[in-house]
PDB file of C-alpha atoms in Angstrom:
ATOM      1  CA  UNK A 114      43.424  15.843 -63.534  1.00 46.00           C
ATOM      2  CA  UNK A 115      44.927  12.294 -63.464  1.00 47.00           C
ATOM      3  CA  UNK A 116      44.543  10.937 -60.107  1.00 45.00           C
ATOM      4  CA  UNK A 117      47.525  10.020 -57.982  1.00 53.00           C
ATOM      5  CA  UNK A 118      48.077   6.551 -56.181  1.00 50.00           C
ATOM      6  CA  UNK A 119      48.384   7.800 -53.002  1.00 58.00           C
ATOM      7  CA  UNK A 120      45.368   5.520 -51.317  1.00 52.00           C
ATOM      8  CA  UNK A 121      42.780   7.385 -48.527  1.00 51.00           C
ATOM      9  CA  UNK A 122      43.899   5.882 -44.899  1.00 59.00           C
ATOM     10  CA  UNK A 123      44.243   7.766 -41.606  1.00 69.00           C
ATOM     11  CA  UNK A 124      48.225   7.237 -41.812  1.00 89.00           C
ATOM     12  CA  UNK A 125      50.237  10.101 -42.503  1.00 95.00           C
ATOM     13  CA  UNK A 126      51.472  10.750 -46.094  1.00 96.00           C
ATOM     14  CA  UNK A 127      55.279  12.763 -45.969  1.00 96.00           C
ATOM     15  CA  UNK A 128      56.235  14.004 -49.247  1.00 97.00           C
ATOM     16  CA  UNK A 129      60.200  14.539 -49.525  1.00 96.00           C
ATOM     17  CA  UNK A 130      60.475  17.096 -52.735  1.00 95.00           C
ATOM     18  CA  UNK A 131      63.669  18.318 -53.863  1.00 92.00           C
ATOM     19  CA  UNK A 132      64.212  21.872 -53.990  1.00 91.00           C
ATOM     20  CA  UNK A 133      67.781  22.206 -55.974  1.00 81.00           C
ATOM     21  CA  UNK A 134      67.695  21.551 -60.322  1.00 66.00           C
ATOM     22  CA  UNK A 135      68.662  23.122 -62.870  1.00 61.00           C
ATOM     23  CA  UNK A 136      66.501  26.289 -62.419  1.00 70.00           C
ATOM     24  CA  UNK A 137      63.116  26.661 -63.323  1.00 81.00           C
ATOM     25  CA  UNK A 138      61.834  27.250 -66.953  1.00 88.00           C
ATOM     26  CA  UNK A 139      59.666  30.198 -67.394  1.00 89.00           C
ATOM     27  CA  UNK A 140      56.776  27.971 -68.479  1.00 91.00           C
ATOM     28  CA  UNK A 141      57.085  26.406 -64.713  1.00 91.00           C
ATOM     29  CA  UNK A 142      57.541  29.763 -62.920  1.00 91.00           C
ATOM     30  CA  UNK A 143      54.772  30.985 -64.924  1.00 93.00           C
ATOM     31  CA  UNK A 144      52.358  28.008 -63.415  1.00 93.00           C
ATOM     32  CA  UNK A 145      53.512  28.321 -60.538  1.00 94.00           C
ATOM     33  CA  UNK A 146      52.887  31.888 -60.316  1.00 95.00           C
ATOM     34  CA  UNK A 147      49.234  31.141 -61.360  1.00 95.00           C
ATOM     35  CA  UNK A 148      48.799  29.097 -58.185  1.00 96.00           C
ATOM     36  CA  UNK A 149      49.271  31.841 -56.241  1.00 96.00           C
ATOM     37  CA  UNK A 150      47.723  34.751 -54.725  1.00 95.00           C
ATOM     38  CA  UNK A 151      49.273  37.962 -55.061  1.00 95.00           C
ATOM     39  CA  UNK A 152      49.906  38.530 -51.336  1.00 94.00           C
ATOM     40  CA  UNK A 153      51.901  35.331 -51.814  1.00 94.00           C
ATOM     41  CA  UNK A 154      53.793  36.477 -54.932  1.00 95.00           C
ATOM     42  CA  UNK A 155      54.243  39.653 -53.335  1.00 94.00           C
ATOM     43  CA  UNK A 156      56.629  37.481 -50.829  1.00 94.00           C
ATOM     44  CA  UNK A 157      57.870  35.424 -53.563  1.00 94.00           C
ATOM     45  CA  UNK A 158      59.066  38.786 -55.385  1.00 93.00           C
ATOM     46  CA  UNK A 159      60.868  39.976 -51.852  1.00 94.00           C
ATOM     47  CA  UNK A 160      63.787  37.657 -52.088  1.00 92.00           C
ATOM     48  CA  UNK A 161      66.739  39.993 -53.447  1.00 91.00           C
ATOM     49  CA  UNK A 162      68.376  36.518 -55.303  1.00 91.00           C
ATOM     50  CA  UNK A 163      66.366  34.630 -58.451  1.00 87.00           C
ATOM     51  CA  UNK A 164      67.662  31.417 -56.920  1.00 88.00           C
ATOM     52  CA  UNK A 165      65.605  32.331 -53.448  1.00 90.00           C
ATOM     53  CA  UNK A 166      62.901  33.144 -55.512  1.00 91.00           C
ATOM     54  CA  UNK A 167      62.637  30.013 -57.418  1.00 91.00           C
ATOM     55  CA  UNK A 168      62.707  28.333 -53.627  1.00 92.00           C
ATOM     56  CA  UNK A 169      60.005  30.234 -52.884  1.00 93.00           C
ATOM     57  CA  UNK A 170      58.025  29.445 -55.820  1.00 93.00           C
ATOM     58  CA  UNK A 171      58.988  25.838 -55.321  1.00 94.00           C
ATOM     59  CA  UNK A 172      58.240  25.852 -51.436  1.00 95.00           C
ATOM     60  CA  UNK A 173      54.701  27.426 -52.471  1.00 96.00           C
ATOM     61  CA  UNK A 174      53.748  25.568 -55.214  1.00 95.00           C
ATOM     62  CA  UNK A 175      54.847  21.963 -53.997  1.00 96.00           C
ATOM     63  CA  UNK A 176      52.766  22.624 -51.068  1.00 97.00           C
ATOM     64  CA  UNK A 177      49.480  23.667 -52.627  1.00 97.00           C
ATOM     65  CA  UNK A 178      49.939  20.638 -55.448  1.00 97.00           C
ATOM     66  CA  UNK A 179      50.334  18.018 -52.910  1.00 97.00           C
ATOM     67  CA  UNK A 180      47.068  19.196 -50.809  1.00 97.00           C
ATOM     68  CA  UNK A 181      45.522  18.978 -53.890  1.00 97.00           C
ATOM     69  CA  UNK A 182      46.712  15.310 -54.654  1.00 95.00           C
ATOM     70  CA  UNK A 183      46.237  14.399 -51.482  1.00 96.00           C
ATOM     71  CA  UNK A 184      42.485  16.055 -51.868  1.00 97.00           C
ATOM     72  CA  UNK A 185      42.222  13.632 -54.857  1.00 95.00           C
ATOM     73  CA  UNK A 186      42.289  10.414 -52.513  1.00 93.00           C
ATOM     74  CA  UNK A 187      39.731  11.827 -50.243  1.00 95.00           C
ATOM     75  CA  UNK A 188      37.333  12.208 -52.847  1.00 95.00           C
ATOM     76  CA  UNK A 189      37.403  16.006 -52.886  1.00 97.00           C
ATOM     77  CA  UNK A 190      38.504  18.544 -56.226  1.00 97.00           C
ATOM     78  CA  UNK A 191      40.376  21.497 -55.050  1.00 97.00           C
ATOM     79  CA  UNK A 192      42.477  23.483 -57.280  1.00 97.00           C
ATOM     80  CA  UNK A 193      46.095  24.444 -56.382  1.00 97.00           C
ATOM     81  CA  UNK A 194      45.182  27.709 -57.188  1.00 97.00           C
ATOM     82  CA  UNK A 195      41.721  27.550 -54.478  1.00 98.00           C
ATOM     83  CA  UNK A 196      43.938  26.756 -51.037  1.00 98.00           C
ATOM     84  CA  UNK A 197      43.967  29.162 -48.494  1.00 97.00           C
ATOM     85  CA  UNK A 198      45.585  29.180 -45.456  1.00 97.00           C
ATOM     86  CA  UNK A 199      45.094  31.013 -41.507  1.00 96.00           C
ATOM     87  CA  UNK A 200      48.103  31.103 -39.298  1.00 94.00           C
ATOM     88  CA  UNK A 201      48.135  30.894 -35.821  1.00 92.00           C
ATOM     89  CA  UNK A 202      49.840  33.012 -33.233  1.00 89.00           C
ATOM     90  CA  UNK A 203      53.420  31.752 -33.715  1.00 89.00           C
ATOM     91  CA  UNK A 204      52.660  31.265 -37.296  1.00 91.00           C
ATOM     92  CA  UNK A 205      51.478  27.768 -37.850  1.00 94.00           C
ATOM     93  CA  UNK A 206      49.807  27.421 -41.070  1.00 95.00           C
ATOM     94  CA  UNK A 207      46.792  25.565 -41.362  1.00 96.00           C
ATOM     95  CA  UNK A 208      43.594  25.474 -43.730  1.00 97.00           C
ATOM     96  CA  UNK A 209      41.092  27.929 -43.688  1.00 97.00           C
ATOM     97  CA  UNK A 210      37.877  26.964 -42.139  1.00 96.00           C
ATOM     98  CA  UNK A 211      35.838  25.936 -44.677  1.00 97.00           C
ATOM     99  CA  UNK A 212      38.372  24.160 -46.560  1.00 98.00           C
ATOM    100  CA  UNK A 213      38.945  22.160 -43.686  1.00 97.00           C
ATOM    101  CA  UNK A 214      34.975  21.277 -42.734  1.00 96.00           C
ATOM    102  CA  UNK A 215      35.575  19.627 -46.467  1.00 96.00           C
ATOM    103  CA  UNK A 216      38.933  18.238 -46.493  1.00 97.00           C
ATOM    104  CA  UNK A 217      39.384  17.235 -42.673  1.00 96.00           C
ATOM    105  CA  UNK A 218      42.742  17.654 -44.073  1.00 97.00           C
ATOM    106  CA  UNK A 219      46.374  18.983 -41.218  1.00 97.00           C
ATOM    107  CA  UNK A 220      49.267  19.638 -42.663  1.00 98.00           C
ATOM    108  CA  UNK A 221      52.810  20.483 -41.725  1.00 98.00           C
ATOM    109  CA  UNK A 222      56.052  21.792 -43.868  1.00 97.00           C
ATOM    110  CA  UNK A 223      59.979  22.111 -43.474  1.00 97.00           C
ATOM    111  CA  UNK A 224      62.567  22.524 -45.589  1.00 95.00           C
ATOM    112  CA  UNK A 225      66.196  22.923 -45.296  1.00 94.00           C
ATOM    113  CA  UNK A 226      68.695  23.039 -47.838  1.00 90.00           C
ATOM    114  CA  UNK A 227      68.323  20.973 -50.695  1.00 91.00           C
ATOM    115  CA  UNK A 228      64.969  19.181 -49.564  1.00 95.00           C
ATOM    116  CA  UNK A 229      61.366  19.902 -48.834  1.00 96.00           C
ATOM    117  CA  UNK A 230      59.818  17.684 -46.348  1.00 98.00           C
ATOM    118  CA  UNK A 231      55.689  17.844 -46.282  1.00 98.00           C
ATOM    119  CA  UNK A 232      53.554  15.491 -44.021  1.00 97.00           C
ATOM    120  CA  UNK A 233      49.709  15.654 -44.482  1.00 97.00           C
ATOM    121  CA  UNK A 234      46.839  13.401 -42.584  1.00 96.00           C
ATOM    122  CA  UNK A 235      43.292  13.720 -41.802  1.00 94.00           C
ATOM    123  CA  UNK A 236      40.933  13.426 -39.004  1.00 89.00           C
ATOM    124  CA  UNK A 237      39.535  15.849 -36.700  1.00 87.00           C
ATOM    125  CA  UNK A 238      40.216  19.245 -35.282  1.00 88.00           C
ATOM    126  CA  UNK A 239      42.061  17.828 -32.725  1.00 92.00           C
ATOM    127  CA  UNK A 240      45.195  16.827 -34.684  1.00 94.00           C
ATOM    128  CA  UNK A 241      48.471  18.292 -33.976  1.00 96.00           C
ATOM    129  CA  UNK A 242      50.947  17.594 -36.459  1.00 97.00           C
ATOM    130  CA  UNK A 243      54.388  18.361 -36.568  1.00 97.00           C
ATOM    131  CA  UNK A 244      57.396  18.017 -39.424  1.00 97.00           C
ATOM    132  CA  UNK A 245      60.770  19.250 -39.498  1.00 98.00           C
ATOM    133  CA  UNK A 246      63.651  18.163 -41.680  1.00 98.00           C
ATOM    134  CA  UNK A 247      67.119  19.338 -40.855  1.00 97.00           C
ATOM    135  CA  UNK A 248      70.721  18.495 -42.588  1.00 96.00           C
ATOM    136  CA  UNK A 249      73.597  17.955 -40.890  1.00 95.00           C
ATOM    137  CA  UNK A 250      76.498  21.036 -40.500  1.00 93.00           C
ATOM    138  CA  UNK A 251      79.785  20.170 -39.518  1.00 92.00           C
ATOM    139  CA  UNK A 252      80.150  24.057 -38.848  1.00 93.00           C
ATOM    140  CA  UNK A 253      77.716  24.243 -35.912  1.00 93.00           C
ATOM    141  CA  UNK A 254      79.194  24.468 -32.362  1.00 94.00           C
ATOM    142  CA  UNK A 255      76.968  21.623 -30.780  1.00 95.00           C
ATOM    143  CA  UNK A 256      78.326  22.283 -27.259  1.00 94.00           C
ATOM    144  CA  UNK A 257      77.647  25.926 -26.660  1.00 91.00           C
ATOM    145  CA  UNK A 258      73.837  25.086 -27.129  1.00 90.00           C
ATOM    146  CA  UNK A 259      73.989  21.684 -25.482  1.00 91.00           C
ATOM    147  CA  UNK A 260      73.143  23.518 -21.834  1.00 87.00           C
ATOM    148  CA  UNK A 261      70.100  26.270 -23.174  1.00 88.00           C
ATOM    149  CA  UNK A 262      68.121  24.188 -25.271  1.00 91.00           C
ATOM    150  CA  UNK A 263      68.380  20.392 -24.332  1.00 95.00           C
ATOM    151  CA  UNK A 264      66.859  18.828 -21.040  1.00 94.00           C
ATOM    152  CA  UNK A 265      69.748  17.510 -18.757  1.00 93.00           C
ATOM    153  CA  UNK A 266      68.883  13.415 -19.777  1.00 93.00           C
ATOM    154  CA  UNK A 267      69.034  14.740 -23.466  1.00 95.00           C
ATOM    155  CA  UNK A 268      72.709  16.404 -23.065  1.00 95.00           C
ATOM    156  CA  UNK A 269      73.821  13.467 -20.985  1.00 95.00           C
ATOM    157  CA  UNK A 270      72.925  11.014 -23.338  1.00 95.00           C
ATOM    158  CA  UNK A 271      74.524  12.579 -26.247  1.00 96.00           C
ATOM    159  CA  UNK A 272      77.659  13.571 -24.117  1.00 97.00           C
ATOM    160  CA  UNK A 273      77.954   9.959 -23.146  1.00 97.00           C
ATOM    161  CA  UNK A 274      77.990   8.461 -26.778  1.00 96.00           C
ATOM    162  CA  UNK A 275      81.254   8.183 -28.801  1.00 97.00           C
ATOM    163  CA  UNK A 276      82.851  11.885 -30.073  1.00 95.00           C
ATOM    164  CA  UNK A 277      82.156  10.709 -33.704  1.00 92.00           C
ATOM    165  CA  UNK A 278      78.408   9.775 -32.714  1.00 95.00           C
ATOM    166  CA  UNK A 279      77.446  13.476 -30.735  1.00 96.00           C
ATOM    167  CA  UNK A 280      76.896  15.462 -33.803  1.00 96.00           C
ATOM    168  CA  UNK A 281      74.433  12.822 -35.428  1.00 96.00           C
ATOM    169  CA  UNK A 282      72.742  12.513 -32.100  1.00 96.00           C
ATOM    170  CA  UNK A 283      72.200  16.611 -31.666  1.00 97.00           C
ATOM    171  CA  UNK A 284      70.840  16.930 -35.580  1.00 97.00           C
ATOM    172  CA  UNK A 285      68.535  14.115 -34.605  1.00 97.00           C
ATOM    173  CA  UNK A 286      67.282  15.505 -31.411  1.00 97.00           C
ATOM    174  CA  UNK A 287      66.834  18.842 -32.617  1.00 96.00           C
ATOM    175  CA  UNK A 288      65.069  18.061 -35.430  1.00 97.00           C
ATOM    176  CA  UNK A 289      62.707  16.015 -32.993  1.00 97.00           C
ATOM    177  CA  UNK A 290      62.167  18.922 -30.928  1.00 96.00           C
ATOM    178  CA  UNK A 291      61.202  21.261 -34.187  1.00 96.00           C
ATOM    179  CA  UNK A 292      58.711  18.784 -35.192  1.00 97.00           C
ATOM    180  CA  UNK A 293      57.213  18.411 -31.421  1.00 97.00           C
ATOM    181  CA  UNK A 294      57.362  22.339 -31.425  1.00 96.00           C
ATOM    182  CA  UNK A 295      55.975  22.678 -34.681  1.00 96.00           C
ATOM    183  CA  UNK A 296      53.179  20.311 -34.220  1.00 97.00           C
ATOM    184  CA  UNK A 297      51.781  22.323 -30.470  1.00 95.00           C
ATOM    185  CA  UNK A 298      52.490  25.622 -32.376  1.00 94.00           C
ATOM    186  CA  UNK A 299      53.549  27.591 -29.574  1.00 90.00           C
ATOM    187  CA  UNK A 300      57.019  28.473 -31.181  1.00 86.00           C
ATOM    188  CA  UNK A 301      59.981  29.563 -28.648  1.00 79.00           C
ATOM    189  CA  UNK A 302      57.019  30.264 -26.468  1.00 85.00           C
ATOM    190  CA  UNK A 303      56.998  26.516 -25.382  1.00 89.00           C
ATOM    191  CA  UNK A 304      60.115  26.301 -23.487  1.00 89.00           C
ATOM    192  CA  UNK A 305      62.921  23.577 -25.645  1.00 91.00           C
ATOM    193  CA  UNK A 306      63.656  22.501 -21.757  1.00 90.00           C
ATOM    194  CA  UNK A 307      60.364  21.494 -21.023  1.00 92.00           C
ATOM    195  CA  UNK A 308      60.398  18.169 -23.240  1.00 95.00           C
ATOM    196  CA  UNK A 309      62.339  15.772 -24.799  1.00 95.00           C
ATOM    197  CA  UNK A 310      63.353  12.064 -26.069  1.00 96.00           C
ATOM    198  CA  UNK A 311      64.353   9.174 -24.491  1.00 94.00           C
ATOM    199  CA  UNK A 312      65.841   6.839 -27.049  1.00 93.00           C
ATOM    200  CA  UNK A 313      65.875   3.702 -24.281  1.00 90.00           C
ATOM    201  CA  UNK A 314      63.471   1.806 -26.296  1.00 87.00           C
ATOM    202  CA  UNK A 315      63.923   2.963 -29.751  1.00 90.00           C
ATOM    203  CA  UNK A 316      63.930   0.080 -32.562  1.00 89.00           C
ATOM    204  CA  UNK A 317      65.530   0.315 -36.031  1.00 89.00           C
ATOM    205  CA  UNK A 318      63.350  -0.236 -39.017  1.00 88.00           C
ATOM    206  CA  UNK A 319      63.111   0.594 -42.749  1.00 88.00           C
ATOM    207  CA  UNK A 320      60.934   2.976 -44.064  1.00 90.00           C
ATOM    208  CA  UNK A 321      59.848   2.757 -47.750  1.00 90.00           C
ATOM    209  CA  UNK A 322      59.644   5.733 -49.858  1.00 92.00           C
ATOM    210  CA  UNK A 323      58.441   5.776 -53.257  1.00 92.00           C
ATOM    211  CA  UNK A 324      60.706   7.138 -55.781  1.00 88.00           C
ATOM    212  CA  UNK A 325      64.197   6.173 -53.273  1.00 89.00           C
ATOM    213  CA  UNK A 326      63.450   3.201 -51.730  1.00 91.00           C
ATOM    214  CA  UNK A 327      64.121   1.779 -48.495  1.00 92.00           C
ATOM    215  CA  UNK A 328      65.385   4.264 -45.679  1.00 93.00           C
ATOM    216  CA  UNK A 329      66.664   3.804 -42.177  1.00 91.00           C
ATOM    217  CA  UNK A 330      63.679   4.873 -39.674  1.00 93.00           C
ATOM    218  CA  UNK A 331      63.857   5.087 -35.593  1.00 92.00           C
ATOM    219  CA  UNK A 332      60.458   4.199 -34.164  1.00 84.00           C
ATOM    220  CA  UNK A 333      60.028   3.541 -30.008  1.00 86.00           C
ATOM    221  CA  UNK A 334      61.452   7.252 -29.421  1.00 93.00           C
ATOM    222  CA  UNK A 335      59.849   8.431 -26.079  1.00 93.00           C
ATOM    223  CA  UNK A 336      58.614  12.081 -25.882  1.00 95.00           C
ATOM    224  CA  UNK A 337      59.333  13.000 -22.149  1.00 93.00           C
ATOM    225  CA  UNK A 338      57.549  15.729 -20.358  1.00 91.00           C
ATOM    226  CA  UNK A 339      59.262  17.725 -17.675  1.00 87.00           C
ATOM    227  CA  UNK A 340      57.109  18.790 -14.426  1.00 75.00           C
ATOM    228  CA  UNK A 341      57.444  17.916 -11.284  1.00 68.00           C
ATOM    229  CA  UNK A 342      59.188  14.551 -12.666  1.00 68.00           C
ATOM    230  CA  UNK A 343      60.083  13.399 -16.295  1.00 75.00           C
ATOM    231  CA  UNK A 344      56.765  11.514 -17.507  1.00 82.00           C
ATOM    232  CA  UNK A 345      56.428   9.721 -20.337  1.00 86.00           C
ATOM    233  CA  UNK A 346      53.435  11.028 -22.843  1.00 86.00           C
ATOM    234  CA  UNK A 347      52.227   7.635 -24.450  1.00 86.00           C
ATOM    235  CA  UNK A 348      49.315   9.568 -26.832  1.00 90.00           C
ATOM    236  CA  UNK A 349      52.123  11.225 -29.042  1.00 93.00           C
ATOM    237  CA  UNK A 350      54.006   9.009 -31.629  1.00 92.00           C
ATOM    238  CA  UNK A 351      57.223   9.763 -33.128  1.00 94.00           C
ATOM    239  CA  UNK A 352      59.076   8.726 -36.163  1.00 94.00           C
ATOM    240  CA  UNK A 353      62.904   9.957 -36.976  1.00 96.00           C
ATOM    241  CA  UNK A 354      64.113   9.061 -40.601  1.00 96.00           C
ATOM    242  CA  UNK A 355      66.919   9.739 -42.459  1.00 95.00           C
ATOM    243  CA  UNK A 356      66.995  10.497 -46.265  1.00 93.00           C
ATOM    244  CA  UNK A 357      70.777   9.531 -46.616  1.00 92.00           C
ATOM    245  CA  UNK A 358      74.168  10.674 -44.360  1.00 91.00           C
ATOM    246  CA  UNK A 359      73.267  14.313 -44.396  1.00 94.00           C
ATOM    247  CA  UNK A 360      69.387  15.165 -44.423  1.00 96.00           C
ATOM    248  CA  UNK A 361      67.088  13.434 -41.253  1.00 97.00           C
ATOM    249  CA  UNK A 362      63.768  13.955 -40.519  1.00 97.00           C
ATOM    250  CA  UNK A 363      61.456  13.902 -37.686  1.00 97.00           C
ATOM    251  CA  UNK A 364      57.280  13.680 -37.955  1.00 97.00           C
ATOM    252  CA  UNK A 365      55.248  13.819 -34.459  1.00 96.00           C
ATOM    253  CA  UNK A 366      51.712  13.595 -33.837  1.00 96.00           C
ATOM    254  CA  UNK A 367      49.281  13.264 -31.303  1.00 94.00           C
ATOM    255  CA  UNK A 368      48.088   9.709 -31.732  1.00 91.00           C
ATOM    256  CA  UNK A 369      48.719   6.875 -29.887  1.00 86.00           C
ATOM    257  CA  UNK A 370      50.312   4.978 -33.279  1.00 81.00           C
ATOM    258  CA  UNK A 371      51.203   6.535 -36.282  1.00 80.00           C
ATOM    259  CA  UNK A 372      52.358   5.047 -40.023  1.00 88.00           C
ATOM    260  CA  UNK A 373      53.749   6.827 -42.399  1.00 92.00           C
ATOM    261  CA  UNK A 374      53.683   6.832 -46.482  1.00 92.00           C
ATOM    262  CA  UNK A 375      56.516   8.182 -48.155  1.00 94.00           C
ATOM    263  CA  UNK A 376      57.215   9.361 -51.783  1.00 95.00           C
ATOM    264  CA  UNK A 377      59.906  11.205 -53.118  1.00 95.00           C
ATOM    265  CA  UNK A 378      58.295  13.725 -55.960  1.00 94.00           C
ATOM    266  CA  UNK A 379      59.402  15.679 -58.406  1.00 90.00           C
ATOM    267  CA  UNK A 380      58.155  18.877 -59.377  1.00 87.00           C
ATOM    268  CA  UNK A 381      57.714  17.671 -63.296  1.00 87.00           C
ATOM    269  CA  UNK A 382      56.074  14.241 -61.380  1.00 89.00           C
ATOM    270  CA  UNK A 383      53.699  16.954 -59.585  1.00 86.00           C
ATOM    271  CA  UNK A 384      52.720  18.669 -62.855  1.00 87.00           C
ATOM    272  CA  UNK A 385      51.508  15.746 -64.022  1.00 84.00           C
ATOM    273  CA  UNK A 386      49.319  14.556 -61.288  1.00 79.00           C
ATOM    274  CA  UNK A 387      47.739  18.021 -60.981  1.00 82.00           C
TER     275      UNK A 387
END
């Protein structure tokens, strides 16, 4: 294996991986397919459409290569072929005990459309990580889900900004509110109403991703918790980044501060590293 250059810290490392080429060759399915175990490929081979397959291949693949990668930097040799996974009850994936007790290693995936997003960190047990990436549909009726899944301050705030700013705004916050979601694992069970942002003290900055280059990135977004009275929860950190016009993406965690490493890979970039 030729090791990568991603360099061992505690910040969090968010892979952007695109899922849409000129098709796979059979000597990449093939590999891929190798990675995988057959309860896996089994999935893989449920997709009616070869180009949902190759996705799934992709999806699979990118994820197992970049653990390993990331493995790399941590001092640690795992296959792409050795990961295995547990899920919890709403189907969070995570690594299997005693891959963890080596790695330390949480994890979280999205994709949508033409892009997989992955973010991966280390730590303790403790971590709860969340990543969603979403692209922007000029199809979706924004204000028929404005009132049963956004807080009353969120729906405000959007309905107060300029008509040609509302749809950016809801593709931003719901993409936040995946990732939150996504990182407590609870699924719908966690009510979308219960939280939200506050963008009052958010600051614009770039965000440098290896392989695109510099990217617009929102830091200072407030996650708001709903009770009694809205209360501001100062140990999670949120970042909100956008790729280019269409495709944003939104990473939580439950630290106080968080950094993020990007890099845009390839899967013939990926091959090479693993």
């Amino acid at each position: 294996m030729t090791p990568p250059v991603d360099k061992v810290t505690n910040d969090i490392a968010v892979y952007c991986c695109p899922l849409v080429d000129d098709g796979l060759s059979a000597t990449d399915r093939a590999k891929l397919s190798l990675w995988l175990p057959e309860d896996e490929l089994a999935k893989v081979r449920r997709y009616a459409r070869q180009e949902a397959q190759e996705k799934g291949l992709l999806v699979r693949g990118y994820l197992r290569a970049l653990l390993t990668r990331y493995a790399m930097t941590l001092g640690v040799e795992i296959t792409p072929s050795q990961w295995r996974f547990d899920y919890g009850d709403k189907g969070k994936p995570r690594l299997q005990a005693d891959l963890f007790q080596r790695t330390q290693i949480a994890f979280n995936i999205s994709h949508s459309g033409d892009y997989l997003l992955l973010a991966i960190t280390h730590g303790d047990a403790d971590i709860e990580l969340g990543a969603d990436i979403e692209r922007r549909r000029s199809t979706t009726n924004i204000y028929s889900i404005l009132n049963h899944y956004f807080t009353d301050q969120e729906r405000d705030g959007l309905l107060a900004l300029p008509t040609a700013e509302q749809r950016e705004r809801f593709f931003n916050l719901w993409a936040l509110k995946e990732s939150y979601i996504k990182a407590k694992g609870l699924g719908l069970a966690l009510s979308l109403k219960s939280f939200g942002f506050s963008f009052d003290d958010v600051s614009r900055q770039c965000l440098l991703i290896d392989g695109l280059g510099k990217i617009e990135a929102s830091r200072g977004i407030s996650l708001m918790q709903y009770r009694d009275s809205a209360e501001r929860s100062d140990d999670w950190s949120v970042t909100l980044a956008h790729l280019d016009e269409y495709y944003r993406f939104a990473v939580c965690i439950n630290r106080p501060t968080q950094c993020l490493r990007g890099t845009m890979i390839s899967l013939s970039e990926l091959f090479k590293s693993v």
